[in-house]
Coordinates of C-alpha atoms and ligand atoms in Angstrom, one line a residue:
M1 CA -4.6 -6.3 37.0
E2 CA -2.4 -9.0 35.2
S3 CA 1.1 -7.8 34.7
F4 CA 3.7 -8.5 32.1
D5 CA 7.1 -7.4 31.0
I6 CA 5.9 -6.9 27.5
A7 CA 2.6 -6.6 25.7
V8 CA 2.5 -7.2 21.9
I9 CA -0.6 -6.1 20.1
G10 CA -1.0 -7.8 16.6
A11 CA -0.2 -11.6 16.2
G12 CA 0.7 -11.5 12.7
A13 CA 4.2 -12.1 11.2
A14 CA 6.0 -9.5 13.0
G15 CA 4.0 -9.6 16.3
M16 CA 4.4 -13.5 16.7
M17 CA 8.0 -13.5 15.7
C18 CA 8.8 -10.6 18.3
A19 CA 6.8 -12.1 21.1
A20 CA 8.6 -15.7 20.4
V21 CA 12.2 -13.8 20.5
A22 CA 11.4 -11.7 23.7
G23 CA 9.8 -14.7 25.4
Q24 CA 12.8 -16.8 24.7
R25 CA 14.9 -14.2 26.2
G26 CA 13.1 -14.9 29.4
A27 CA 10.6 -12.0 29.4
R28 CA 6.8 -12.3 30.4
V29 CA 5.0 -11.5 27.1
V30 CA 1.4 -11.4 26.3
L31 CA 0.2 -11.4 22.7
I32 CA -3.0 -9.8 21.8
D33 CA -4.9 -10.1 18.6
H34 CA -8.7 -9.2 17.8
S35 CA -9.1 -11.8 15.1
P36 CA -10.6 -15.0 15.6
R37 CA -8.4 -16.6 12.8
L38 CA -4.5 -16.5 13.5
A39 CA -2.1 -14.6 11.0
E40 CA -4.6 -14.7 8.1
K41 CA -2.2 -12.9 6.0
I42 CA 0.3 -15.5 6.4
R43 CA -2.2 -18.2 5.4
I44 CA -3.4 -16.5 2.3
S45 CA 0.1 -15.4 1.3
G46 CA 1.8 -16.6 -1.9
G47 CA -1.2 -18.4 -3.0
G48 CA -1.4 -20.5 0.2
R49 CA 2.7 -21.3 -0.1
C50 CA 3.9 -18.1 1.6
N51 CA 6.6 -16.3 -0.1
F52 CA 8.2 -16.0 3.3
T53 CA 11.5 -14.2 2.3
N54 CA 13.8 -13.1 -0.7
L55 CA 17.4 -14.1 -0.8
Q56 CA 18.2 -10.8 -2.2
A57 CA 16.5 -8.7 0.4
G58 CA 18.3 -5.4 1.1
P59 CA 17.4 -1.8 1.7
V60 CA 17.2 -1.1 -2.1
N61 CA 14.0 -3.3 -2.1
F62 CA 12.1 -1.0 0.4
L63 CA 10.4 2.2 0.0
S64 CA 10.3 4.8 3.0
A65 CA 10.6 8.5 3.5
N66 CA 13.7 7.6 5.7
P67 CA 15.1 5.1 3.2
H68 CA 18.1 4.0 5.6
F69 CA 15.9 3.2 8.4
C70 CA 15.6 -0.5 7.4
R71 CA 19.2 -1.3 6.8
S72 CA 20.3 -2.2 10.5
A73 CA 17.3 -4.6 11.4
L74 CA 17.7 -6.3 7.8
A75 CA 21.4 -6.7 8.3
R76 CA 20.9 -8.3 11.8
Y77 CA 18.3 -10.9 10.8
T78 CA 18.7 -11.9 7.4
P79 CA 17.0 -14.4 5.0
R80 CA 19.7 -17.0 6.1
D81 CA 18.6 -16.7 9.7
F82 CA 15.0 -17.2 8.6
L83 CA 16.0 -20.4 6.6
A84 CA 18.0 -21.7 9.9
L85 CA 14.7 -21.3 11.7
L86 CA 12.7 -23.1 9.0
K87 CA 15.5 -26.0 9.0
S88 CA 15.0 -26.3 12.8
H89 CA 11.4 -27.1 12.4
R90 CA 11.9 -29.3 9.3
I91 CA 10.0 -27.0 6.9
S92 CA 11.0 -27.6 3.4
W93 CA 11.0 -24.7 0.7
H94 CA 12.0 -24.1 -2.8
E95 CA 13.1 -21.0 -4.9
K96 CA 10.5 -20.0 -7.5
H97 CA 11.8 -16.8 -9.2
R98 CA 14.6 -14.2 -8.4
G99 CA 15.4 -15.2 -4.9
Q100 CA 11.5 -15.6 -4.0
L101 CA 11.2 -18.5 -1.4
F102 CA 8.1 -20.4 -1.0
C103 CA 7.0 -23.2 1.3
D104 CA 6.9 -26.7 -0.4
H105 CA 3.7 -27.6 1.3
S106 CA 1.5 -24.9 2.9
S107 CA 1.9 -21.5 4.8
E108 CA 0.1 -23.2 7.6
S109 CA 3.5 -24.5 8.4
I110 CA 4.8 -21.1 9.2
I111 CA 2.1 -20.1 11.4
D112 CA 2.7 -23.5 13.2
M113 CA 6.3 -22.7 13.5
L114 CA 5.5 -19.3 14.9
K115 CA 3.2 -20.6 17.3
A116 CA 5.7 -23.3 18.5
E117 CA 8.3 -20.6 18.9
C118 CA 5.9 -18.5 21.1
E119 CA 5.3 -21.8 23.2
T120 CA 8.9 -22.2 23.6
G121 CA 8.9 -18.5 25.0
R122 CA 5.9 -19.2 27.3
V123 CA 4.0 -16.3 25.6
A124 CA 0.4 -15.8 26.9
W125 CA -2.2 -15.4 24.4
R126 CA -5.0 -13.2 24.5
R127 CA -7.2 -13.9 21.5
P128 CA -9.9 -12.7 20.1
V129 CA -9.4 -9.7 22.3
T130 CA -9.8 -6.1 21.6
V131 CA -7.8 -3.3 23.1
Q132 CA -10.2 -0.4 24.0
A133 CA -7.8 2.1 25.7
V134 CA -4.0 2.4 26.3
R135 CA -2.6 4.8 28.9
R136 CA 1.0 5.3 30.3
S137 CA 1.6 5.9 33.9
E138 CA 4.2 8.5 35.0
A139 CA 6.2 5.6 36.0
G140 CA 6.2 4.4 32.5
V141 CA 4.0 1.4 32.9
F142 CA 1.4 0.8 30.2
A143 CA -2.1 0.0 31.1
L144 CA -4.4 -1.7 28.5
E145 CA -8.0 -1.8 28.8
T146 CA -9.1 -4.9 26.8
S147 CA -12.4 -7.0 26.2
G148 CA -10.7 -9.6 28.3
G149 CA -9.8 -7.4 31.2
E150 CA -7.1 -5.0 32.2
L151 CA -3.3 -5.7 31.6
A152 CA -0.3 -3.8 32.5
A153 CA 3.3 -4.0 30.9
R154 CA 6.5 -2.0 31.1
A155 CA 6.9 -2.4 27.3
L156 CA 4.5 -2.1 24.6
I157 CA 5.0 -3.3 21.0
I158 CA 2.6 -2.5 18.3
A159 CA 2.4 -4.9 15.5
T160 CA -1.2 -4.4 14.3
G161 CA 0.0 -3.9 10.5
G162 CA -1.4 -1.7 7.8
L163 CA -4.8 -1.2 6.3
S164 CA -4.8 -3.5 3.5
I165 CA -7.7 -6.1 3.3
P166 CA -10.0 -4.8 6.0
K167 CA -12.2 -7.9 5.7
I168 CA -9.6 -10.1 7.3
G169 CA -9.0 -7.8 10.3
A170 CA -6.7 -4.9 9.1
T171 CA -7.3 -1.7 11.2
D172 CA -5.7 1.5 11.6
F173 CA -4.9 0.8 15.3
A174 CA -1.1 1.5 14.9
Y175 CA -1.8 5.0 13.4
R176 CA -4.4 5.7 16.2
L177 CA -2.2 4.7 18.9
G178 CA 1.0 6.5 17.2
K179 CA -1.1 9.7 17.2
Q180 CA -2.2 9.3 20.7
F181 CA 1.5 9.2 21.8
G182 CA 2.4 12.3 19.5
H183 CA 4.0 10.2 16.8
K184 CA 3.9 11.8 13.1
L185 CA 2.4 9.4 10.2
V186 CA 3.7 9.3 6.6
D187 CA 0.6 9.6 4.6
T188 CA -0.8 5.9 3.9
R189 CA -2.1 4.4 0.5
P190 CA -2.7 1.1 -1.1
A191 CA 0.4 -0.4 -2.6
L192 CA 1.3 -3.5 -4.5
V193 CA -2.2 -3.0 -5.9
P194 CA -3.8 -3.2 -9.3
L195 CA -4.3 0.1 -11.3
T196 CA -7.6 1.0 -12.7
F197 CA -8.7 3.4 -15.6
T198 CA -11.8 5.2 -16.5
S199 CA -14.2 2.8 -18.2
E200 CA -14.1 5.0 -21.5
E201 CA -10.3 4.7 -21.5
W202 CA -10.4 1.1 -20.8
A203 CA -12.9 0.2 -23.3
P204 CA -10.5 -1.0 -26.1
F205 CA -8.7 -3.3 -23.7
S206 CA -11.5 -4.7 -21.3
A207 CA -12.0 -7.8 -23.3
L208 CA -8.3 -8.6 -23.2
A209 CA -8.8 -9.5 -19.4
G210 CA -6.8 -12.5 -18.6
V211 CA -4.1 -11.7 -21.2
S212 CA -0.6 -11.3 -19.8
L213 CA 3.0 -10.8 -21.2
E214 CA 6.4 -9.6 -20.0
V215 CA 7.1 -6.0 -20.2
E216 CA 9.1 -3.2 -18.5
V217 CA 7.0 -0.8 -16.6
S218 CA 8.0 2.3 -15.0
A219 CA 6.6 5.4 -13.3
G220 CA 7.0 8.8 -12.4
A221 CA 9.9 11.2 -13.4
K222 CA 12.6 8.9 -11.4
R223 CA 12.1 6.1 -14.0
A224 CA 15.4 4.5 -13.3
Q225 CA 14.2 4.0 -9.7
G226 CA 10.8 2.7 -10.2
S227 CA 11.3 0.3 -13.3
F228 CA 10.4 -3.5 -13.1
V229 CA 10.9 -6.1 -16.1
E230 CA 8.0 -8.6 -14.9
D231 CA 4.8 -9.9 -16.3
L232 CA 1.8 -7.5 -16.7
L233 CA -1.9 -8.9 -16.7
F234 CA -4.9 -7.2 -18.2
T235 CA -8.2 -7.2 -15.9
H236 CA -11.7 -5.9 -16.8
R237 CA -10.9 -2.5 -15.1
G238 CA -7.1 -2.1 -15.8
L239 CA -3.8 -3.6 -15.1
S240 CA -2.4 -6.0 -12.7
G241 CA 0.3 -8.9 -12.3
P242 CA 3.7 -8.6 -10.8
G243 CA 5.2 -5.6 -13.0
V244 CA 2.1 -3.6 -12.3
L245 CA 1.9 -4.4 -8.7
Q246 CA 5.5 -3.3 -8.2
I247 CA 5.1 -0.2 -9.9
S248 CA 1.9 0.8 -8.2
S249 CA 4.2 1.4 -5.1
Y250 CA 5.9 4.2 -6.8
W251 CA 2.8 5.5 -8.7
Q252 CA 1.6 8.8 -7.8
S253 CA -1.9 9.6 -8.7
G254 CA -2.5 11.8 -11.9
E255 CA 0.8 10.5 -13.1
P256 CA 1.4 8.2 -16.2
I257 CA 3.0 4.8 -16.2
V258 CA 5.1 3.9 -19.0
I259 CA 5.1 0.5 -20.4
D260 CA 7.8 -1.0 -22.9
L261 CA 6.0 -3.8 -24.7
L262 CA 9.2 -5.1 -26.1
P263 CA 11.8 -5.0 -23.1
G264 CA 15.4 -5.3 -24.1
R265 CA 15.0 -4.5 -27.7
D266 CA 14.3 -1.6 -30.0
A267 CA 11.0 -2.0 -31.7
A268 CA 11.5 1.1 -34.0
V269 CA 14.8 -0.4 -35.2
E270 CA 13.4 -3.9 -35.8
L271 CA 10.4 -2.5 -37.7
L272 CA 12.6 -0.4 -40.0
E273 CA 14.9 -3.3 -40.4
A274 CA 11.9 -5.6 -41.3
K275 CA 10.9 -3.2 -44.0
A276 CA 14.2 -2.6 -45.3
D277 CA 14.5 -6.4 -45.8
G278 CA 11.3 -6.2 -48.0
N279 CA 9.2 -7.9 -45.6
K280 CA 5.5 -7.5 -47.0
R281 CA 3.8 -8.8 -43.8
Q282 CA 0.9 -7.1 -42.3
I283 CA 1.7 -4.7 -39.3
G284 CA -0.8 -6.6 -37.1
N285 CA 0.8 -9.9 -38.0
L286 CA 4.3 -8.8 -37.2
L287 CA 3.5 -7.4 -33.7
G288 CA 1.6 -10.5 -33.2
Q289 CA 4.8 -12.3 -32.9
W290 CA 5.8 -10.1 -30.1
L291 CA 2.3 -9.8 -28.2
P292 CA -0.8 -11.8 -27.8
A293 CA -2.4 -11.2 -31.4
R294 CA -5.5 -9.8 -29.7
L295 CA -3.6 -7.2 -27.8
A296 CA -1.3 -6.1 -31.0
H297 CA -4.7 -5.5 -32.7
A298 CA -6.3 -3.4 -29.9
W299 CA -3.1 -1.5 -29.4
L300 CA -2.9 -0.7 -33.1
D301 CA -6.5 0.3 -33.2
T302 CA -5.7 2.8 -30.4
H303 CA -2.8 4.1 -32.4
D304 CA -5.1 4.6 -35.5
V305 CA -3.1 2.2 -37.6
S306 CA -4.9 -0.6 -39.4
A307 CA -3.6 -4.1 -38.5
E308 CA -4.0 -5.1 -42.0
A309 CA -1.4 -2.3 -43.3
R310 CA 1.5 -3.9 -44.8
L311 CA 4.9 -3.0 -43.7
T312 CA 6.0 -1.9 -47.0
D313 CA 2.9 0.5 -47.0
L314 CA 4.0 2.4 -43.8
S315 CA 6.4 5.3 -44.2
D316 CA 9.6 5.2 -42.3
K317 CA 8.5 8.1 -40.2
S318 CA 5.2 6.4 -39.2
L319 CA 6.9 2.9 -38.5
R320 CA 9.6 4.7 -36.3
R321 CA 6.9 6.7 -34.4
L322 CA 4.9 3.4 -33.9
G323 CA 8.0 1.4 -32.8
E324 CA 8.8 4.4 -30.4
A325 CA 5.1 4.3 -28.9
F326 CA 5.6 0.4 -28.6
S327 CA 8.8 0.8 -26.5
R328 CA 7.0 3.7 -24.5
W329 CA 3.2 3.1 -24.2
V330 CA 2.0 5.8 -21.8
L331 CA -0.9 5.2 -19.9
T332 CA -2.5 7.4 -17.1
P333 CA -4.4 5.2 -14.4
S334 CA -7.3 6.8 -12.8
G335 CA -6.8 4.9 -9.4
T336 CA -6.1 1.7 -8.0
E337 CA -8.3 -1.2 -6.7
G338 CA -7.7 0.1 -3.1
Y339 CA -7.2 -1.5 0.3
R340 CA -9.4 -4.2 -0.7
K341 CA -7.0 -5.6 -3.0
A342 CA -3.7 -4.0 -2.1
E343 CA -1.2 -6.4 -0.5
V344 CA 0.4 -3.9 1.6
T345 CA 0.0 -0.2 2.8
K346 CA 2.5 2.3 1.9
G347 CA 3.4 5.0 4.6
G348 CA 2.5 4.5 8.3
V349 CA 4.3 5.4 11.4
D350 CA 7.2 7.8 10.7
T351 CA 10.3 6.0 11.1
R352 CA 12.4 9.3 11.9
E353 CA 11.1 9.0 15.4
L354 CA 12.0 5.5 15.9
S355 CA 15.2 3.8 16.7
S356 CA 16.3 1.8 13.8
T357 CA 18.2 -0.7 15.9
T358 CA 15.4 -1.2 18.4
M359 CA 12.3 0.1 16.9
M360 CA 11.6 2.0 20.1
S361 CA 10.0 5.3 20.0
A362 CA 12.1 8.2 20.5
R363 CA 9.1 10.0 22.1
V364 CA 7.9 7.4 24.5
P365 CA 10.3 5.1 26.1
G366 CA 9.1 1.4 26.1
L367 CA 6.8 1.9 23.1
Y368 CA 7.9 0.1 19.8
F369 CA 6.3 -0.2 16.4
I370 CA 7.2 -3.1 14.0
G371 CA 6.2 -4.7 10.8
E372 CA 4.0 -3.1 8.3
A373 CA 2.6 -0.5 10.8
V374 CA 5.7 1.5 10.1
D375 CA 6.9 3.5 6.9
V376 CA 8.5 0.7 5.3
T377 CA 7.1 -0.9 2.4
G378 CA 8.8 -3.8 0.4
W379 CA 8.7 -4.8 -3.3
L380 CA 6.7 -7.9 -4.2
G381 CA 8.5 -11.1 -3.5
G382 CA 9.0 -12.1 0.0
Y383 CA 10.4 -8.6 1.0
N384 CA 7.6 -7.7 3.3
F385 CA 7.6 -10.6 5.2
Q386 CA 11.4 -10.4 5.7
W387 CA 10.8 -6.8 7.2
A388 CA 8.4 -8.1 9.5
W389 CA 10.8 -10.9 10.8
A390 CA 13.7 -8.4 11.0
S391 CA 11.9 -5.7 12.6
G392 CA 10.1 -8.1 15.1
V393 CA 13.4 -9.7 15.9
A394 CA 15.0 -6.3 16.5
A395 CA 12.2 -5.3 19.3
G396 CA 12.0 -8.6 20.8
E397 CA 15.8 -8.6 21.4
A398 CA 15.6 -5.0 22.8
A399 CA 12.2 -4.7 24.6
Ligands
FDA401 P1 0.1 -8.5 9.7 O1 -1.2 -7.7 8.9 O2 0.5 -9.7 9.4 O3 -0.8 -8.7 11.2 C1 -1.2 -7.7 11.9 C2 -2.2 -8.4 13.0 O4 -2.7 -7.4 13.8 C3 -3.3 -9.4 12.5 O5 -3.2 -10.6 13.0 C4 -4.5 -8.4 12.8 O6 -5.6 -9.3 13.0 C5 -4.0 -7.8 13.9 N1 -4.8 -6.5 14.4 C6 -5.0 -5.4 13.4 N2 -5.8 -4.5 14.0 C7 -5.8 -5.0 15.5 C8 -6.4 -4.4 16.4 N3 -7.0 -3.0 16.6 N4 -6.3 -4.9 17.7 C9 -5.9 -6.3 17.8 N5 -5.3 -6.8 16.9 C10 -5.3 -6.2 15.6 N6 4.3 -10.5 1.8 C11 5.5 -11.4 1.5 O7 6.5 -10.9 1.9 N7 5.2 -12.3 0.6 C12 4.0 -12.8 0.2 O8 3.9 -13.8 -0.3 C13 3.0 -11.9 0.4 N8 1.7 -12.1 0.0 C14 0.5 -11.5 0.5 C15 -0.8 -11.7 -0.1 C16 -1.8 -11.1 0.5 C17 -3.0 -11.5 -0.2 C18 -1.6 -10.0 1.2 C19 -2.8 -9.0 1.7 C20 -0.4 -9.5 1.8 C21 0.8 -10.3 1.2 N9 2.0 -10.1 1.8 C22 3.0 -10.7 1.4 C23 2.2 -8.8 2.7 C24 2.5 -9.3 4.1 O9 1.3 -10.3 4.4 C25 2.5 -8.2 5.2 O10 3.5 -7.3 4.7 C26 2.7 -8.8 6.5 O11 1.7 -9.8 7.0 C27 2.8 -7.8 7.6 O12 3.0 -8.2 9.0 P2 2.6 -7.5 10.3 O13 2.9 -8.6 11.2 O14 3.1 -6.2 10.2 O15 1.1 -7.5 10.1

């Protein structure tokens, strides 16, 4: 049986970073992945340019049943550290929006960089290889039965990610292995995912597919927590776009979401002022200044107001009510587009049984969980990769 210091299962963002760091510290590392294509999620991320970090990344940008868990790793490996690594590989980048950093050229350059870092750490690759069984001896050595033969290692690092996009190799391996070793799981569900509505509820809006606009969208009772001013995109089956993807991570099944169609302004006050000024425009026309006209008309239709009605024909009471509804459009999604379309998985291996400095299991010495496999879910905008890098480095330095 071949023997290593460390076996890392999953050669995605977290696994490659971790293997490279551990290898460069002098450990003999083997990196195992079942997928024939390396790091497919990095490749397709950010529209092929990989939104690899966010300059503002901090604990507040992550959801977890144990919200402080991510603090230590994020503080010890920051976006600036990752930028220094990019610089040493001469990879150029740019900031797109609110601290989101993208490669100038292609996400392939991030994969090449991580491969080169693994090379420097003399990491041994086993790929494509499936892991059929894992046992731990009384002496604390992990024995891995794989499609490429048996391996042994004194430390085992699980970096197999979450459940999103099964067609490119996502599996529940981390959760099954966690359970095998007595770990608790926080319920998993698709996150950063488009929301859907029943065909009946969506009928008035389905023809708007492709329409997008900036809104404030919030979910749940804790509106202040889960609230984002970002673009919303109409789809044939519901809503997508950055604002809706963000809020999907906070949304609970059965609950409504609330959309402010005129963020930062008071629609009721503005409608009443326009009427007081003697404005005789049709209401559909006026709302069409604030929204794409087709949306304004469909929205008025579902609120039983004729788009042709003139402002001066509407009572103050109905204008106020209309303005309030405009600033607080309440919709109850029937579901999400699921793991097929979700960027990440919310939930995962419960971090209350992991060390926040090393990512090691409190139950099983030598066993580590990193990246998306654990119950740490970032906002949209480079945060999830920053967690993959930071948790990978934490385990790579400790194992
Ligand atoms: P990741 O999923 O990257 O890697 C897991 C690895 O484990 C894979 O290589 C897989 O093949 C392997 N594996 C799984 N099961 C296995 C098994 N049973 N045996 C062996 N190997 C196994 N984030 C961000 O910050 N910025 C962005 O721009 C984007 N964009 C984006 C676009 C799309 C379409 C998606 C789906 C996701 C994103 N993300 C993102 C999220 C980001 O890709 C994700 O959070 C990280 O890749 C997670 O890194 P991990 O290494 O934990 O898992």
